[in-house]
PDB file of C-alpha atoms and ligand atoms in Angstrom:
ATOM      1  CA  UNK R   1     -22.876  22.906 -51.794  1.00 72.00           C
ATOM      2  CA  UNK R   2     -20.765  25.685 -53.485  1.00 84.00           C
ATOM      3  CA  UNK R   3     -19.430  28.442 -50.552  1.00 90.00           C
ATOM      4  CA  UNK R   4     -21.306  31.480 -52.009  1.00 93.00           C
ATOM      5  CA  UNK R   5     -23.263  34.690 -50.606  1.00 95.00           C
ATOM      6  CA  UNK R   6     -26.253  33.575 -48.382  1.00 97.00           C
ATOM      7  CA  UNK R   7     -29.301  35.053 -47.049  1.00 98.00           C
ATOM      8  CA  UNK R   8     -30.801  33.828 -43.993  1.00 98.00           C
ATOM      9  CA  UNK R   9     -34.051  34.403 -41.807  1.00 98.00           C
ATOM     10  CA  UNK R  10     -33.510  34.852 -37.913  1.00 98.00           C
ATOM     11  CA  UNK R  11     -36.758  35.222 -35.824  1.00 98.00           C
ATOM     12  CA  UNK R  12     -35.893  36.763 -32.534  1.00 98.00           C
ATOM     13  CA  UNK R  13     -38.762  35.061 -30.277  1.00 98.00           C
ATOM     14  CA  UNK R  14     -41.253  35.737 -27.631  1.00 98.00           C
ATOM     15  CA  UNK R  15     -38.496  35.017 -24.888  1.00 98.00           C
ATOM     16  CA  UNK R  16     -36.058  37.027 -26.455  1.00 98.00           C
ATOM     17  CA  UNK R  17     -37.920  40.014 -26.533  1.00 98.00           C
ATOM     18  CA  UNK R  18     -39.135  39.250 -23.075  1.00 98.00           C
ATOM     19  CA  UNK R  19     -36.066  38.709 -21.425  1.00 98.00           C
ATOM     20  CA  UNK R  20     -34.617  41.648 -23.077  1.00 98.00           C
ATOM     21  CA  UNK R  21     -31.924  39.700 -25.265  1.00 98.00           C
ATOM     22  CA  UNK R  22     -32.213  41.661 -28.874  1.00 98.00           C
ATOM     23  CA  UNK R  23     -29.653  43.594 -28.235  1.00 98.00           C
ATOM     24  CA  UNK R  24     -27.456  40.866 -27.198  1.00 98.00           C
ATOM     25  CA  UNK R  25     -28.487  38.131 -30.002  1.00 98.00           C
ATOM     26  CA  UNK R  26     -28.399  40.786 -33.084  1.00 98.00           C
ATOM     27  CA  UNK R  27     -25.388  41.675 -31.997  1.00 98.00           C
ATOM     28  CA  UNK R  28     -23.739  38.338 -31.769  1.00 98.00           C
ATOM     29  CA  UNK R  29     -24.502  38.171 -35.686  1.00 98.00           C
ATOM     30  CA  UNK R  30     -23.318  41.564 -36.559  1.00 98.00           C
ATOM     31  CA  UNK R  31     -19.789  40.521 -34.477  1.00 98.00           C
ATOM     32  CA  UNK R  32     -19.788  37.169 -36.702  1.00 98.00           C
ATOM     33  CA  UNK R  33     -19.693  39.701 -39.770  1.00 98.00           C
ATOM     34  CA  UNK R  34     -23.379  39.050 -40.835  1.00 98.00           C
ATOM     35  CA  UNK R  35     -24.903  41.970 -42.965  1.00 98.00           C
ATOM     36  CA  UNK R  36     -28.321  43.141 -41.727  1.00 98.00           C
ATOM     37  CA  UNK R  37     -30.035  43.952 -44.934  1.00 98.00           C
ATOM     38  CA  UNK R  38     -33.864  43.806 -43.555  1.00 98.00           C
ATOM     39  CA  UNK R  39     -35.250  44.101 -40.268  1.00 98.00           C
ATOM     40  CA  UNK R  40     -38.227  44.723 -38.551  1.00 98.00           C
ATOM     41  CA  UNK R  41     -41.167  43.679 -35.589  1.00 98.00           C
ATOM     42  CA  UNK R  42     -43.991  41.910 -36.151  1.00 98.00           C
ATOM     43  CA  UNK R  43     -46.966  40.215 -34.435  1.00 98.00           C
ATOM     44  CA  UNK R  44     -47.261  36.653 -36.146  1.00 98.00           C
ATOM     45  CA  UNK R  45     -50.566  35.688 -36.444  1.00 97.00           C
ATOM     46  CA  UNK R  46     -52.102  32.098 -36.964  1.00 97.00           C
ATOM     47  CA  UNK R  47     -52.078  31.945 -40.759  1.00 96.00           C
ATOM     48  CA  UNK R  48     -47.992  32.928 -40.790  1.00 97.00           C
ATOM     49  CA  UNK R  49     -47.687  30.580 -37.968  1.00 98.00           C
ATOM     50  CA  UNK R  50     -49.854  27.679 -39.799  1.00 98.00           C
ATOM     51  CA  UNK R  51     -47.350  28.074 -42.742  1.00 97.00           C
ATOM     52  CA  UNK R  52     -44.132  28.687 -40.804  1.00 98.00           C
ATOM     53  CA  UNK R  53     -44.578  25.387 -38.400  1.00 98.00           C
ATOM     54  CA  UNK R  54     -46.435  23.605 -41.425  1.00 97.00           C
ATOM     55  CA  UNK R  55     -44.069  20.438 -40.718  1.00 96.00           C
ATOM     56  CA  UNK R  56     -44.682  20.162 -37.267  1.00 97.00           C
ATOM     57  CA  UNK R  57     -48.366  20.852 -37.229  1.00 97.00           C
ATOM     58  CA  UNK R  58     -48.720  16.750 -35.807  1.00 98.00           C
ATOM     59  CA  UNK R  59     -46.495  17.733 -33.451  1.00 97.00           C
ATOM     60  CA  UNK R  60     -47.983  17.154 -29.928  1.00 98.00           C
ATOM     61  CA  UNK R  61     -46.450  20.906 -28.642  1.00 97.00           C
ATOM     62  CA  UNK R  62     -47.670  22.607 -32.384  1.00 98.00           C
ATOM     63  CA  UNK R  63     -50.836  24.597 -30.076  1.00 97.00           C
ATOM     64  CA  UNK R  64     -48.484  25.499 -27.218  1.00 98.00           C
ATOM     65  CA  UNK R  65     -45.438  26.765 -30.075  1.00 98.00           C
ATOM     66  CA  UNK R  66     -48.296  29.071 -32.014  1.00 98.00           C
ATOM     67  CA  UNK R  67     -49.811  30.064 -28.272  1.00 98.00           C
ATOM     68  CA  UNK R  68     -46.358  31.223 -27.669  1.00 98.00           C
ATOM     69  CA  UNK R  69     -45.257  32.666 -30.954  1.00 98.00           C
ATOM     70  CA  UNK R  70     -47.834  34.975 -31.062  1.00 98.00           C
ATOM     71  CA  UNK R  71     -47.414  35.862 -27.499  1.00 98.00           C
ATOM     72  CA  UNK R  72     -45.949  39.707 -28.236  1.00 98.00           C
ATOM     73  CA  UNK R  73     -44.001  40.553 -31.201  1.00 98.00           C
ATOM     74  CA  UNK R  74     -41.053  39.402 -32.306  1.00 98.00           C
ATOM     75  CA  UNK R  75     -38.305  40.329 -34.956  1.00 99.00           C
ATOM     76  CA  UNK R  76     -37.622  39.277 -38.139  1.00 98.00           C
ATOM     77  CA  UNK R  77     -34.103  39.781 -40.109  1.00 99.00           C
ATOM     78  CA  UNK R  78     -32.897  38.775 -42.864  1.00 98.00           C
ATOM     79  CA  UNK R  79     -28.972  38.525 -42.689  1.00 98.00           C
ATOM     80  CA  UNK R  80     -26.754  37.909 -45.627  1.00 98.00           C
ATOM     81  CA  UNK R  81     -23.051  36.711 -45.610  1.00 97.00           C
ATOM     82  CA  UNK R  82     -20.955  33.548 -46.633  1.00 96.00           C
ATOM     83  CA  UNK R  83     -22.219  30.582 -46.162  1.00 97.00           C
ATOM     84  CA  UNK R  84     -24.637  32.350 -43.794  1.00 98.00           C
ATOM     85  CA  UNK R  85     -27.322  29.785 -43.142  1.00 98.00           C
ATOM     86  CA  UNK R  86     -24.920  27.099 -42.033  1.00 98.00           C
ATOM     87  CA  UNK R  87     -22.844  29.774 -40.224  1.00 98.00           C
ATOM     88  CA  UNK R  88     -26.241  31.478 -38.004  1.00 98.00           C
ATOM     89  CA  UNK R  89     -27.472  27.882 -37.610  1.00 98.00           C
ATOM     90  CA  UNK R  90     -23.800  26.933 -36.243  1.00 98.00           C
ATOM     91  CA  UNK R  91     -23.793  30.333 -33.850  1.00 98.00           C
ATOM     92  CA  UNK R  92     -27.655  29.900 -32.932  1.00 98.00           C
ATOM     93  CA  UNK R  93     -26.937  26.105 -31.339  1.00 98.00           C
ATOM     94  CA  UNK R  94     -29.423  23.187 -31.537  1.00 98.00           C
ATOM     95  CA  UNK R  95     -33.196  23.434 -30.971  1.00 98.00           C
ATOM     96  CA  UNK R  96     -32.754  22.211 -27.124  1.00 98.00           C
ATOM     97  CA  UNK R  97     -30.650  24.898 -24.759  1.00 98.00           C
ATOM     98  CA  UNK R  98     -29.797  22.834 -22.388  1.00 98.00           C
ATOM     99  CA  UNK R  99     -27.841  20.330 -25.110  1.00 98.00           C
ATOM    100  CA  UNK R 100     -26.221  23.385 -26.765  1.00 98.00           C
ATOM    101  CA  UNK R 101     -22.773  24.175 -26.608  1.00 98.00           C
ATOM    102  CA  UNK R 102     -21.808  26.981 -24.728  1.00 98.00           C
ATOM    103  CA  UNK R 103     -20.403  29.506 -26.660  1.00 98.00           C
ATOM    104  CA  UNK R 104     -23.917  29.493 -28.746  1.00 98.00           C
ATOM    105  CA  UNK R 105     -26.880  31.567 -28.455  1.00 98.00           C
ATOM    106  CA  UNK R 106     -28.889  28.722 -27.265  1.00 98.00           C
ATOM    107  CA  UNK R 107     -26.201  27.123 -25.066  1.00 98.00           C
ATOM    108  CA  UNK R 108     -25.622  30.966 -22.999  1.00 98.00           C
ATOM    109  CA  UNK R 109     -29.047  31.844 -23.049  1.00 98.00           C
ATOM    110  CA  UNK R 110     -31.345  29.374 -22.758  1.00 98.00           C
ATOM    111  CA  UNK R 111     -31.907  26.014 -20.802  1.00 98.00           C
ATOM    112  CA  UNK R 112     -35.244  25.517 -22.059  1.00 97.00           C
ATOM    113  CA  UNK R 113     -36.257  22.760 -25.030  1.00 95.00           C
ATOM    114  CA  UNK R 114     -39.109  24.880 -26.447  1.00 95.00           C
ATOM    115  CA  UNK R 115     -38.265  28.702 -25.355  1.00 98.00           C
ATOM    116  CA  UNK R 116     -35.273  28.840 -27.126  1.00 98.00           C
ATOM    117  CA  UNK R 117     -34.463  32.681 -28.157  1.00 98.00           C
ATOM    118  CA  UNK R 118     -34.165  32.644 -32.042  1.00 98.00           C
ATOM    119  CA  UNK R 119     -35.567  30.620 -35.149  1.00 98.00           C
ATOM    120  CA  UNK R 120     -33.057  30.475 -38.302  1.00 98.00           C
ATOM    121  CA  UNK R 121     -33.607  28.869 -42.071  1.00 98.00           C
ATOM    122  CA  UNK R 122     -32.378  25.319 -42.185  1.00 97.00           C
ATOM    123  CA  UNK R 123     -31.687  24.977 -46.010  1.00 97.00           C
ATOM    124  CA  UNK R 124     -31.666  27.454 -48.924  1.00 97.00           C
ATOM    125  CA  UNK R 125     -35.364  26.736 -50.122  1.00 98.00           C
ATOM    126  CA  UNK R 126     -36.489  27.484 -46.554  1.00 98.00           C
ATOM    127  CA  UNK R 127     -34.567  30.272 -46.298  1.00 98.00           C
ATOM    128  CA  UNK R 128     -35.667  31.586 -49.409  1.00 98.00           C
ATOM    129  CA  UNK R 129     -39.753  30.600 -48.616  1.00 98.00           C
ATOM    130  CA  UNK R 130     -39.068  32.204 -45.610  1.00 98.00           C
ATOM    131  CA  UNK R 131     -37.977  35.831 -46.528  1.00 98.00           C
ATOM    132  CA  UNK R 132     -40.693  35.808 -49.248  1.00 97.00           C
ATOM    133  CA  UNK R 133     -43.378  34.701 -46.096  1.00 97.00           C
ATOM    134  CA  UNK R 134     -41.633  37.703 -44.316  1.00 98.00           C
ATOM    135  CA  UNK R 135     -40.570  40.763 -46.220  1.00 98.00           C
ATOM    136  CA  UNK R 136     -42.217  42.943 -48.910  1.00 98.00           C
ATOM    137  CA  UNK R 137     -39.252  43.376 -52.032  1.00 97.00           C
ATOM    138  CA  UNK R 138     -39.017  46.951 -50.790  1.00 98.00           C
ATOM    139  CA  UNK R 139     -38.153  45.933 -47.183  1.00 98.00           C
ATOM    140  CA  UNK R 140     -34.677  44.309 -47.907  1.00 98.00           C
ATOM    141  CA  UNK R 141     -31.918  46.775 -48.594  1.00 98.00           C
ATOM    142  CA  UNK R 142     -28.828  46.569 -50.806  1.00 96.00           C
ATOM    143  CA  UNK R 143     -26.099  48.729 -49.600  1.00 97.00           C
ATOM    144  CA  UNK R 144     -22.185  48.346 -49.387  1.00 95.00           C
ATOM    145  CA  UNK R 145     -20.795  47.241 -46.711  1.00 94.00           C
ATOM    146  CA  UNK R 146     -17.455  49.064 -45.418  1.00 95.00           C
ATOM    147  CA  UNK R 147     -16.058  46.340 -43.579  1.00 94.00           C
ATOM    148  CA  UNK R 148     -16.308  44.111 -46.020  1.00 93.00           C
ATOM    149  CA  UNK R 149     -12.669  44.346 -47.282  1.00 94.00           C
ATOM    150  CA  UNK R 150     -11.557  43.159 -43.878  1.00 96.00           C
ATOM    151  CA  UNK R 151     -14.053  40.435 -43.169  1.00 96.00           C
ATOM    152  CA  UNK R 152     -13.518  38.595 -46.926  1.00 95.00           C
ATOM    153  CA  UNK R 153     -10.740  37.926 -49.353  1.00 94.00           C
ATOM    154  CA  UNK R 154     -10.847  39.413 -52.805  1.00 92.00           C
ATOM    155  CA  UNK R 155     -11.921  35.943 -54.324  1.00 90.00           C
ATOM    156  CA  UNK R 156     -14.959  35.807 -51.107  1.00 90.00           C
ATOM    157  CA  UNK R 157     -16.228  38.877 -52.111  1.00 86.00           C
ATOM    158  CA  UNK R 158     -17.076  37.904 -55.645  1.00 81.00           C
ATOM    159  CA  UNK R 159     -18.616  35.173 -54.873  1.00 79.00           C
TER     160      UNK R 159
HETATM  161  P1  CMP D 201     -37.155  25.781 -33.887  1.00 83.14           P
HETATM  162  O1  CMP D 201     -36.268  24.615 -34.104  1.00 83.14           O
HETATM  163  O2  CMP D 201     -36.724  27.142 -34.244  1.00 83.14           O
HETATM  164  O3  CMP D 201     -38.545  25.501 -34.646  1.00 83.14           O
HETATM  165  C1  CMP D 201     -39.483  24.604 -34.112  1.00 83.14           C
HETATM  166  C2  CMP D 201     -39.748  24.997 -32.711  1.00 83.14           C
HETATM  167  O4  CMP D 201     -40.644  24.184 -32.007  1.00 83.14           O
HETATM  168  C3  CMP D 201     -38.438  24.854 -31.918  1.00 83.14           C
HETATM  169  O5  CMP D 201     -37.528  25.806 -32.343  1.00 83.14           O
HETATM  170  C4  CMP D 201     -38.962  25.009 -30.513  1.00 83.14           C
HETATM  171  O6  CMP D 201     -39.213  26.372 -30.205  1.00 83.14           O
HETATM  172  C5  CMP D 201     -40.282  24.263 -30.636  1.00 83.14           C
HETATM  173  N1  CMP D 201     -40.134  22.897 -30.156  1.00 83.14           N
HETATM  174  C6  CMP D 201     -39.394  21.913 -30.660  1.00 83.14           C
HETATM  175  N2  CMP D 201     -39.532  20.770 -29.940  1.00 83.14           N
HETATM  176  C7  CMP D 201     -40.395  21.071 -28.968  1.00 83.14           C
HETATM  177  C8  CMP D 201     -40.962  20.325 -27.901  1.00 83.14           C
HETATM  178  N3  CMP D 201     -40.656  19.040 -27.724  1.00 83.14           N
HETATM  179  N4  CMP D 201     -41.818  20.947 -27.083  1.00 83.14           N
HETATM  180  C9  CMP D 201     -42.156  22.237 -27.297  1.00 83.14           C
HETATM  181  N5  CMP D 201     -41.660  23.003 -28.283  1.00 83.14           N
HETATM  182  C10 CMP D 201     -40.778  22.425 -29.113  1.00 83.14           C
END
């Protein structure tokens, strides 16, 4: 895969909002240089839920995963940087917190297998199903970004 400018979905779960970790997650991907460019709560309901889990809907925990999903709302972002769905995927940690590496969202936060703080795209045409499934065209923002002379190189930035 070419290194080019990525966008990326992030679902901040039921346990994050619960255990009061937004602040503390989001944050983690602004520090990483990540540009928010949509952002917003939700209550996910079982027809996103059918379609966002479609490929584990065999699964033996798929009833206990929607149960909890639609717990309370969550938040949805979209972030967009280089490379950013293997970089958020590299920062969020493994689906299992207790196997995560410290240092990652999931390895600090969370020592659970299922309750584990944030969802993030796994490939481009998930990430790109994904913002569609999420965000109107007028809900995603294109602004400049002043730090973005520091955080790339001239050749980055026109990629
Ligand atoms: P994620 O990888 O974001 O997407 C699928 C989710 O299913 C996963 O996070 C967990 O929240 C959940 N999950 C995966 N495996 C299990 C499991 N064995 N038991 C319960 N939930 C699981």
């Amino acid at each position: 895969m070419p290194d080019k400018i990525e966008r990326t979905v992030v679902i901040l779960k039921p346990d994050a909002m619960q255990r009061n970790l937004l602040g503390e997650v989001i944050g983690r991907f602004e520090r990483k240089g990540l540009k928010i460019i949509g952002l917003k709560m939700i209550q996910l309901d079982d027809m996103a839920l059918d379609e966002h889990y479609e490929h584990h809907k065999d699964k033996p925990f798929f009833k206990e995963l929607k149960g909890f999903m639609k717990s309370v709302p969550v938040v949805v972002a979209v972030l967009e940087g280089y490379n950013a769905i293997s970089a958020v995927r590299l920062i969020v940690g493994p689906t299992k917190g207790y196997e995560a590496d410290a240092g990652s969202i999931r390895g600090d936060l969370s020592i659970s297998g299922s309750s584990n703080i944030v969802h993030a795209s796994d490939s481009e045409e998930t990430s790109l199903a994904e913002v569609k499934r999420f965000f109107k065209e007028d809900e995603l923002f294109d602004y400049a970004k002043i730090d973005y002379e520091f955080l790339y190189s001239e050749r980055e930035r026109k990629t």
